[in-house]
Short mmCIF file of C-alpha atoms and ligand atoms in Angstrom, two decimals:
data_model
loop_
_atom_site.label_atom_id
_atom_site.label_comp_id
_atom_site.label_asym_id
_atom_site.label_seq_id
_atom_site.Cartn_x
_atom_site.Cartn_y
_atom_site.Cartn_z
CA MET H 1 0.78 23.12 -8.31
CA SER H 2 2.00 19.75 -7.11
CA PRO H 3 5.32 19.56 -5.23
CA PRO H 4 8.47 18.39 -7.06
CA ALA H 5 8.82 14.62 -7.33
CA ASN H 6 12.18 14.44 -5.54
CA LEU H 7 10.74 15.38 -2.13
CA LEU H 8 10.40 11.81 -0.99
CA LEU H 9 13.23 9.48 -0.15
CA ALA H 10 11.60 6.47 -1.81
CA ASP H 11 11.95 8.16 -5.19
CA LEU H 12 15.62 8.89 -4.64
CA ALA H 13 16.35 5.39 -3.32
CA SER H 14 14.63 3.73 -6.26
CA THR H 15 16.98 5.42 -8.74
CA GLY H 16 19.65 2.96 -7.58
CA VAL H 17 22.06 5.49 -6.05
CA LYS H 18 25.25 3.83 -4.81
CA GLN H 19 26.15 6.56 -2.33
CA ILE H 20 23.78 8.31 -0.02
CA PRO H 21 23.60 12.11 -0.26
CA THR H 22 25.76 13.91 2.32
CA SER H 23 22.66 15.26 4.05
CA TYR H 24 22.00 11.71 5.33
CA ILE H 25 25.51 11.03 6.62
CA ARG H 26 25.92 11.05 10.42
CA PRO H 27 29.15 12.19 12.08
CA ILE H 28 31.46 9.28 12.98
CA SER H 29 30.57 9.61 16.68
CA ASP H 30 26.89 9.02 15.89
CA ARG H 31 26.73 6.02 13.58
CA PRO H 32 24.86 2.75 14.11
CA ASN H 33 27.96 0.49 14.49
CA LEU H 34 25.84 -2.39 13.28
CA SER H 35 28.43 -5.05 14.09
CA ASP H 36 28.22 -4.15 17.82
CA VAL H 37 24.51 -4.83 18.01
CA GLN H 38 23.47 -7.93 19.91
CA ILE H 39 21.25 -10.40 18.11
CA SER H 40 18.63 -12.08 20.20
CA ASP H 41 15.24 -13.47 19.24
CA VAL H 42 13.51 -12.51 22.45
CA PRO H 43 15.53 -9.65 23.84
CA ILE H 44 12.50 -8.13 25.45
CA PRO H 45 9.74 -9.98 27.33
CA LEU H 46 7.04 -11.71 25.30
CA ILE H 47 3.79 -11.63 27.26
CA ASP H 48 0.88 -13.93 26.45
CA LEU H 49 -2.31 -11.92 27.00
CA HIS H 50 -4.49 -15.01 26.85
CA GLY H 51 -6.20 -15.25 30.22
CA LEU H 52 -5.76 -11.59 31.18
CA ASN H 53 -9.38 -11.67 32.32
CA GLY H 54 -9.17 -15.20 33.67
CA PRO H 55 -7.08 -17.35 35.96
CA ASN H 56 -3.75 -15.87 34.79
CA HIS H 57 -4.78 -12.32 35.62
CA SER H 58 -2.36 -11.61 38.49
CA LEU H 59 0.52 -13.36 36.76
CA ILE H 60 0.09 -11.28 33.61
CA ILE H 61 -0.22 -8.04 35.60
CA GLU H 62 3.04 -8.93 37.34
CA GLN H 63 4.76 -9.65 34.00
CA ILE H 64 3.58 -6.31 32.62
CA SER H 65 4.78 -4.52 35.73
CA GLN H 66 8.25 -6.10 35.50
CA ALA H 67 8.53 -5.40 31.78
CA CYS H 68 7.52 -1.73 32.14
CA GLU H 69 9.94 -1.24 35.03
CA ASN H 70 12.95 -3.09 33.65
CA ASP H 71 12.70 -2.87 29.88
CA GLY H 72 10.17 -0.18 28.97
CA PHE H 73 9.36 -2.56 26.09
CA PHE H 74 7.48 -5.83 25.73
CA GLN H 75 5.88 -7.91 23.01
CA VAL H 76 2.38 -9.35 23.21
CA LYS H 77 0.81 -12.44 21.69
CA ASN H 78 -2.79 -13.64 21.93
CA HIS H 79 -3.74 -9.97 21.89
CA GLY H 80 -7.12 -10.63 20.26
CA ILE H 81 -6.53 -8.73 17.00
CA PRO H 82 -7.33 -11.00 14.03
CA GLU H 83 -4.50 -11.83 11.63
CA GLU H 84 -6.61 -10.63 8.72
CA ILE H 85 -6.85 -7.11 10.13
CA ILE H 86 -3.10 -7.03 10.68
CA GLY H 87 -2.41 -8.38 7.19
CA ASN H 88 -4.75 -5.84 5.62
CA VAL H 89 -3.17 -2.78 7.25
CA MET H 90 0.33 -3.94 6.31
CA ASN H 91 -0.89 -4.45 2.74
CA MET H 92 -2.38 -0.98 2.61
CA ALA H 93 0.90 0.56 3.78
CA ARG H 94 2.89 -1.41 1.22
CA GLN H 95 0.50 -0.54 -1.59
CA PHE H 96 0.44 3.11 -0.59
CA PHE H 97 4.23 3.46 -0.69
CA ASN H 98 4.30 1.68 -4.03
CA LEU H 99 1.94 4.17 -5.66
CA PRO H 100 3.44 6.51 -8.28
CA ALA H 101 5.11 9.57 -6.73
CA SER H 102 2.47 11.91 -8.14
CA GLU H 103 -0.24 9.97 -6.33
CA ARG H 104 1.62 9.77 -3.00
CA LEU H 105 2.57 13.45 -3.12
CA LYS H 106 -1.07 14.51 -2.98
CA ASN H 107 -0.70 13.88 0.75
CA TYR H 108 2.65 15.68 1.19
CA SER H 109 3.23 18.32 3.86
CA ASP H 110 6.24 19.38 5.93
CA ASP H 111 4.06 21.07 8.58
CA PRO H 112 4.08 18.89 11.75
CA THR H 113 0.83 20.47 12.97
CA LYS H 114 -1.16 18.92 10.09
CA ASN H 115 -3.27 15.95 11.15
CA THR H 116 -2.79 13.92 7.99
CA ARG H 117 0.41 14.12 6.02
CA LEU H 118 3.06 12.30 4.11
CA SER H 119 6.58 13.48 4.78
CA THR H 120 10.16 12.30 4.93
CA SER H 121 12.93 11.98 7.54
CA PHE H 122 11.66 13.44 10.88
CA ASN H 123 11.16 17.19 10.73
CA VAL H 124 12.61 18.58 7.50
CA LYS H 125 12.05 22.14 8.71
CA THR H 126 14.29 21.93 11.77
CA GLU H 127 16.74 19.04 11.40
CA GLN H 128 20.41 19.22 10.34
CA ILE H 129 20.80 15.61 9.20
CA SER H 130 18.14 13.63 7.38
CA SER H 131 16.90 10.16 8.27
CA TRP H 132 16.38 7.34 5.77
CA ARG H 133 12.60 7.21 6.04
CA ASP H 134 9.35 8.38 4.48
CA PHE H 135 6.23 8.35 6.63
CA LEU H 136 2.52 8.84 6.43
CA ARG H 137 0.98 10.17 9.64
CA LEU H 138 -2.70 9.90 10.44
CA HIS H 139 -4.83 10.94 13.37
CA CYS H 140 -7.24 8.14 14.11
CA TYR H 141 -9.38 8.91 17.14
CA PRO H 142 -12.15 9.88 17.03
CA LEU H 143 -12.19 8.35 13.55
CA GLU H 144 -15.05 10.43 12.18
CA ASP H 145 -13.06 13.63 12.81
CA TYR H 146 -10.18 12.55 10.60
CA ILE H 147 -11.02 9.74 8.22
CA HIS H 148 -12.19 12.10 5.46
CA GLU H 149 -8.63 13.51 5.31
CA TRP H 150 -6.98 10.12 4.83
CA PRO H 151 -5.73 8.90 1.45
CA CYS H 152 -8.42 7.25 -0.64
CA ASN H 153 -5.91 5.41 -2.80
CA PRO H 154 -5.54 2.40 -2.51
CA PRO H 155 -9.35 2.24 -2.64
CA SER H 156 -9.80 0.15 0.51
CA PHE H 157 -7.28 2.23 2.50
CA ARG H 158 -9.83 4.00 4.68
CA ARG H 159 -11.85 0.89 5.40
CA ASP H 160 -8.92 -1.39 6.25
CA VAL H 161 -6.95 1.17 8.22
CA ALA H 162 -10.02 2.28 10.19
CA GLU H 163 -10.73 -1.32 11.14
CA TYR H 164 -7.15 -1.71 12.35
CA CYS H 165 -7.29 1.53 14.36
CA THR H 166 -10.49 0.52 16.13
CA SER H 167 -9.08 -2.89 17.05
CA ILE H 168 -5.81 -1.40 18.29
CA ARG H 169 -7.71 1.07 20.44
CA GLY H 170 -9.52 -1.83 22.08
CA LEU H 171 -6.18 -3.47 22.87
CA VAL H 172 -4.75 -0.21 24.23
CA LEU H 173 -7.71 0.29 26.57
CA LYS H 174 -7.16 -3.21 27.97
CA LEU H 175 -3.46 -2.52 28.43
CA LEU H 176 -4.15 0.81 30.15
CA GLU H 177 -6.34 -0.96 32.71
CA ALA H 178 -3.69 -3.59 33.27
CA ILE H 179 -0.95 -0.98 33.60
CA SER H 180 -3.02 1.13 36.02
CA GLU H 181 -3.57 -1.96 38.12
CA SER H 182 0.12 -2.89 37.96
CA LEU H 183 0.93 0.52 39.47
CA GLY H 184 -1.55 -0.05 42.30
CA LEU H 185 -3.94 2.56 40.87
CA GLU H 186 -7.67 2.29 40.14
CA ARG H 187 -8.14 0.41 36.87
CA ASP H 188 -9.58 3.47 35.13
CA HIS H 189 -6.97 5.86 36.52
CA ILE H 190 -4.90 6.32 33.35
CA ASP H 191 -7.97 6.33 31.09
CA LYS H 192 -9.39 9.23 33.10
CA LYS H 193 -6.15 11.23 32.95
CA LEU H 194 -6.18 11.36 29.15
CA GLY H 195 -9.04 13.81 28.67
CA LYS H 196 -10.76 12.91 25.43
CA HIS H 197 -7.86 10.61 24.42
CA GLY H 198 -5.88 10.81 21.20
CA GLN H 199 -4.64 8.16 18.79
CA HIS H 200 -2.15 8.80 16.01
CA MET H 201 -0.51 6.39 13.69
CA ALA H 202 2.46 6.38 11.38
CA MET H 203 3.21 4.20 8.43
CA ASN H 204 7.00 4.22 8.22
CA TYR H 205 8.65 3.28 4.96
CA TYR H 206 12.38 2.60 5.04
CA PRO H 207 13.74 2.03 1.52
CA PRO H 208 16.80 -0.18 1.01
CA CYS H 209 19.90 1.92 1.69
CA PRO H 210 23.24 1.50 -0.12
CA GLN H 211 25.24 2.64 2.95
CA PRO H 212 23.32 1.62 6.08
CA GLU H 213 26.38 2.13 8.33
CA LEU H 214 26.31 5.88 7.74
CA THR H 215 22.72 6.74 8.57
CA TYR H 216 19.56 5.85 10.48
CA GLY H 217 15.98 5.12 9.57
CA LEU H 218 15.23 6.89 12.83
CA PRO H 219 17.98 7.93 15.27
CA GLY H 220 17.68 7.06 18.98
CA HIS H 221 14.65 8.65 20.62
CA THR H 222 11.97 8.06 23.21
CA ASP H 223 8.33 8.33 22.19
CA PRO H 224 6.64 11.50 23.49
CA ASN H 225 3.17 9.94 23.78
CA LEU H 226 1.69 7.63 26.43
CA ILE H 227 2.15 4.17 24.94
CA THR H 228 3.11 2.88 21.49
CA ILE H 229 1.88 -0.28 19.79
CA LEU H 230 4.25 -1.17 16.97
CA LEU H 231 3.52 -3.52 14.12
CA GLN H 232 6.55 -4.35 11.99
CA ASP H 233 6.89 -6.44 8.86
CA ASP H 234 9.37 -9.33 8.66
CA VAL H 235 12.48 -7.21 8.07
CA PRO H 236 14.57 -6.48 11.18
CA GLY H 237 15.44 -2.86 11.98
CA LEU H 238 14.15 -1.91 15.42
CA GLN H 239 16.77 -1.68 18.16
CA VAL H 240 16.29 -0.95 21.84
CA LEU H 241 18.86 0.36 24.31
CA ARG H 242 19.46 -1.92 27.28
CA ASN H 243 22.30 -1.39 29.77
CA GLY H 244 24.03 0.92 27.34
CA LYS H 245 23.93 -1.59 24.45
CA TRP H 246 21.69 -1.65 21.40
CA ILE H 247 19.69 -4.84 21.03
CA ALA H 248 17.88 -5.87 17.86
CA VAL H 249 14.19 -6.72 18.28
CA ASN H 250 13.62 -9.18 15.49
CA PRO H 251 10.09 -9.55 14.17
CA ILE H 252 7.81 -12.33 15.39
CA PRO H 253 4.72 -12.70 13.15
CA ASN H 254 1.41 -11.55 14.65
CA THR H 255 2.90 -10.02 17.76
CA PHE H 256 2.92 -6.36 18.66
CA ILE H 257 5.72 -4.49 20.34
CA ILE H 258 4.53 -2.27 23.14
CA ASN H 259 6.62 0.53 24.53
CA ILE H 260 6.18 2.95 27.36
CA GLY H 261 6.19 6.57 26.21
CA ASP H 262 7.22 9.72 28.06
CA GLN H 263 3.71 10.40 29.42
CA MET H 264 3.54 6.96 31.04
CA GLN H 265 6.88 7.59 32.67
CA VAL H 266 5.39 10.75 34.20
CA LEU H 267 2.11 9.06 35.21
CA SER H 268 4.11 6.35 36.98
CA ASN H 269 6.33 8.99 38.66
CA ASP H 270 9.38 7.41 37.01
CA ARG H 271 8.64 3.79 37.96
CA TYR H 272 8.05 2.84 34.34
CA LYS H 273 10.66 3.80 31.77
CA SER H 274 10.37 5.45 28.38
CA VAL H 275 13.38 3.81 26.76
CA LEU H 276 15.59 4.93 23.86
CA HIS H 277 15.06 3.03 20.63
CA ARG H 278 15.99 3.53 16.99
CA ALA H 279 15.45 2.09 13.53
CA VAL H 280 18.36 1.07 11.32
CA VAL H 281 18.21 0.31 7.61
CA ASN H 282 19.80 -2.29 5.37
CA CYS H 283 21.09 -2.68 1.81
CA ASN H 284 18.64 -5.22 0.47
CA ASN H 285 15.12 -4.86 1.76
CA GLU H 286 12.58 -2.16 2.19
CA ARG H 287 11.02 -2.22 5.65
CA ILE H 288 7.61 -1.10 6.84
CA SER H 289 6.61 -0.43 10.42
CA ILE H 290 3.28 0.85 11.69
CA PRO H 291 3.38 2.42 15.14
CA THR H 292 0.19 3.53 16.87
CA PHE H 293 0.88 6.39 19.24
CA TYR H 294 -1.78 6.50 21.93
CA CYS H 295 -1.83 9.82 23.75
CA PRO H 296 -3.67 12.21 26.04
CA SER H 297 -5.72 14.93 24.33
CA THR H 298 -3.77 18.18 24.02
CA ASP H 299 -5.63 19.86 26.90
CA ALA H 300 -5.18 16.92 29.32
CA VAL H 301 -3.06 17.76 32.36
CA ILE H 302 -0.34 15.19 32.98
CA GLY H 303 1.62 14.83 36.20
CA PRO H 304 2.57 12.18 38.78
CA PRO H 305 -0.53 10.87 40.62
CA ASN H 306 -0.87 11.63 44.35
CA GLU H 307 -1.13 7.89 45.03
CA LEU H 308 2.47 7.46 43.87
CA ILE H 309 3.93 10.39 45.78
CA ASP H 310 5.22 10.14 49.36
CA ASP H 311 8.29 11.20 51.35
CA ASP H 312 10.41 8.52 49.72
CA HIS H 313 9.01 9.20 46.27
CA PRO H 314 8.61 12.92 45.74
CA ALA H 315 6.96 14.08 42.52
CA VAL H 316 9.64 13.91 39.83
CA TYR H 317 7.69 16.06 37.36
CA ARG H 318 5.56 19.17 37.44
CA ASP H 319 2.07 19.19 35.95
CA PHE H 320 1.86 20.23 32.30
CA THR H 321 -0.53 19.86 29.40
CA TYR H 322 0.20 17.29 26.75
CA GLY H 323 -0.08 20.07 24.15
CA GLU H 324 2.83 21.89 25.77
CA TYR H 325 4.93 18.73 25.82
CA TYR H 326 4.19 17.75 22.26
CA GLU H 327 5.13 21.12 20.87
CA ARG H 328 8.48 21.03 22.66
CA PHE H 329 9.11 17.54 21.32
CA TRP H 330 8.62 18.39 17.65
CA ASN H 331 10.58 21.60 17.86
CA ARG H 332 13.62 20.03 19.46
CA GLY H 333 14.16 17.26 16.96
CA LEU H 334 15.14 13.72 17.82
CA VAL H 335 17.97 14.40 20.23
CA LYS H 336 19.09 11.84 22.74
CA GLU H 337 18.60 14.07 25.78
CA CYS H 338 15.11 13.20 26.82
CA CYS H 339 12.46 15.90 26.50
CA LEU H 340 11.22 14.75 29.94
CA ASP H 341 14.12 16.53 31.62
CA LEU H 342 12.52 19.84 30.68
CA PHE H 343 9.45 18.99 32.76
CA LYS H 344 11.12 18.00 36.06
CA ALA H 345 9.58 19.30 39.29
CA SER H 346 12.88 20.86 40.28
CA PRO H 347 15.64 21.31 37.72
CA ASP H 348 18.23 19.31 39.70
CA SER H 349 16.03 16.41 40.78
C1 OGA D 401 8.75 5.43 15.84
C2 OGA D 401 9.65 4.27 15.97
C3 OGA D 401 10.50 2.19 15.10
C4 OGA D 401 10.44 1.38 13.86
O1 OGA D 401 8.15 5.60 14.76
O2 OGA D 401 8.65 6.19 16.83
O3 OGA D 401 10.31 4.16 16.97
O4 OGA D 401 10.86 0.23 13.95
N1 OGA D 401 9.69 3.36 14.98
O5 OGA D 401 10.02 1.87 12.84
NI1 NI D 402 9.66 5.50 18.51
#
């Protein structure tokens, strides 16, 4: 039997409701306060990757190092991923979310342990308040282990999305070398810590919302993985916390937004920051974002590297497996207190 058609937010939003259901309404102390948000076109560094392997190498490494330390977020241009591949994946996401509900729902599951699933909000099994989002999650590395589970409608979905995943992985591997180097580690240090590596992706669909002041697309959170590569369409919605203030990161065509995740904060022994960010919604436009979550494999042991530990910089975290971390993350829900605090070397450090 197929699930009931009202499971997904898109199908509620498209009925033209004027008031959001109470399950989406945040308490007054936890609302987006959209008029307080600072507007800035380049609130976070924009790094030109052209010349990473050439004469600008040291300059770019230094820019990456500063961005990871100070902002936890940066944007990249001249990243080497062809516009066509980017356009195709965005098209696939848009077409997928515009399929009839019965077709989309073939992929529905509320079980976070499933590798391929369409769901809504964040974790409908554990959360108290819903978020204004539907999402399709896919595992994408190694591709051949997962691609047969992916949607096959639209017909070119698997082909176009696989091509995107492979290109993004190439970019991530370059960034991991650069980030290792920026920490003074061997270039393959981070690569080697990740076991067999993992790559997940989400296609986030935020329908227009009649009361965007009362709810979130995604409330403030840090990403639990190693590093995130976000592609967003041309509708603003991403906001990043800087010095206690939320800053809008408005879209720049053909750039990616890179953010440091919790595992990178651990692997840098707290030098690089996994920073709070959130997605807000708006009355008029649907918004699509496509984050790639690059991660260690579940059995990989993560902890601060010996090279970054000395008397002045004791290990901030204990060693743990990524599997242990990830399970904690999903079971806690998107609460502002960082999951990292549960993995400190000593509870009061
Ligand atoms: C995420 C996320 C931001 C966005 O999916 O983890 O932070 O703009 N998304 O959709
Ligand atoms: Ni995120």
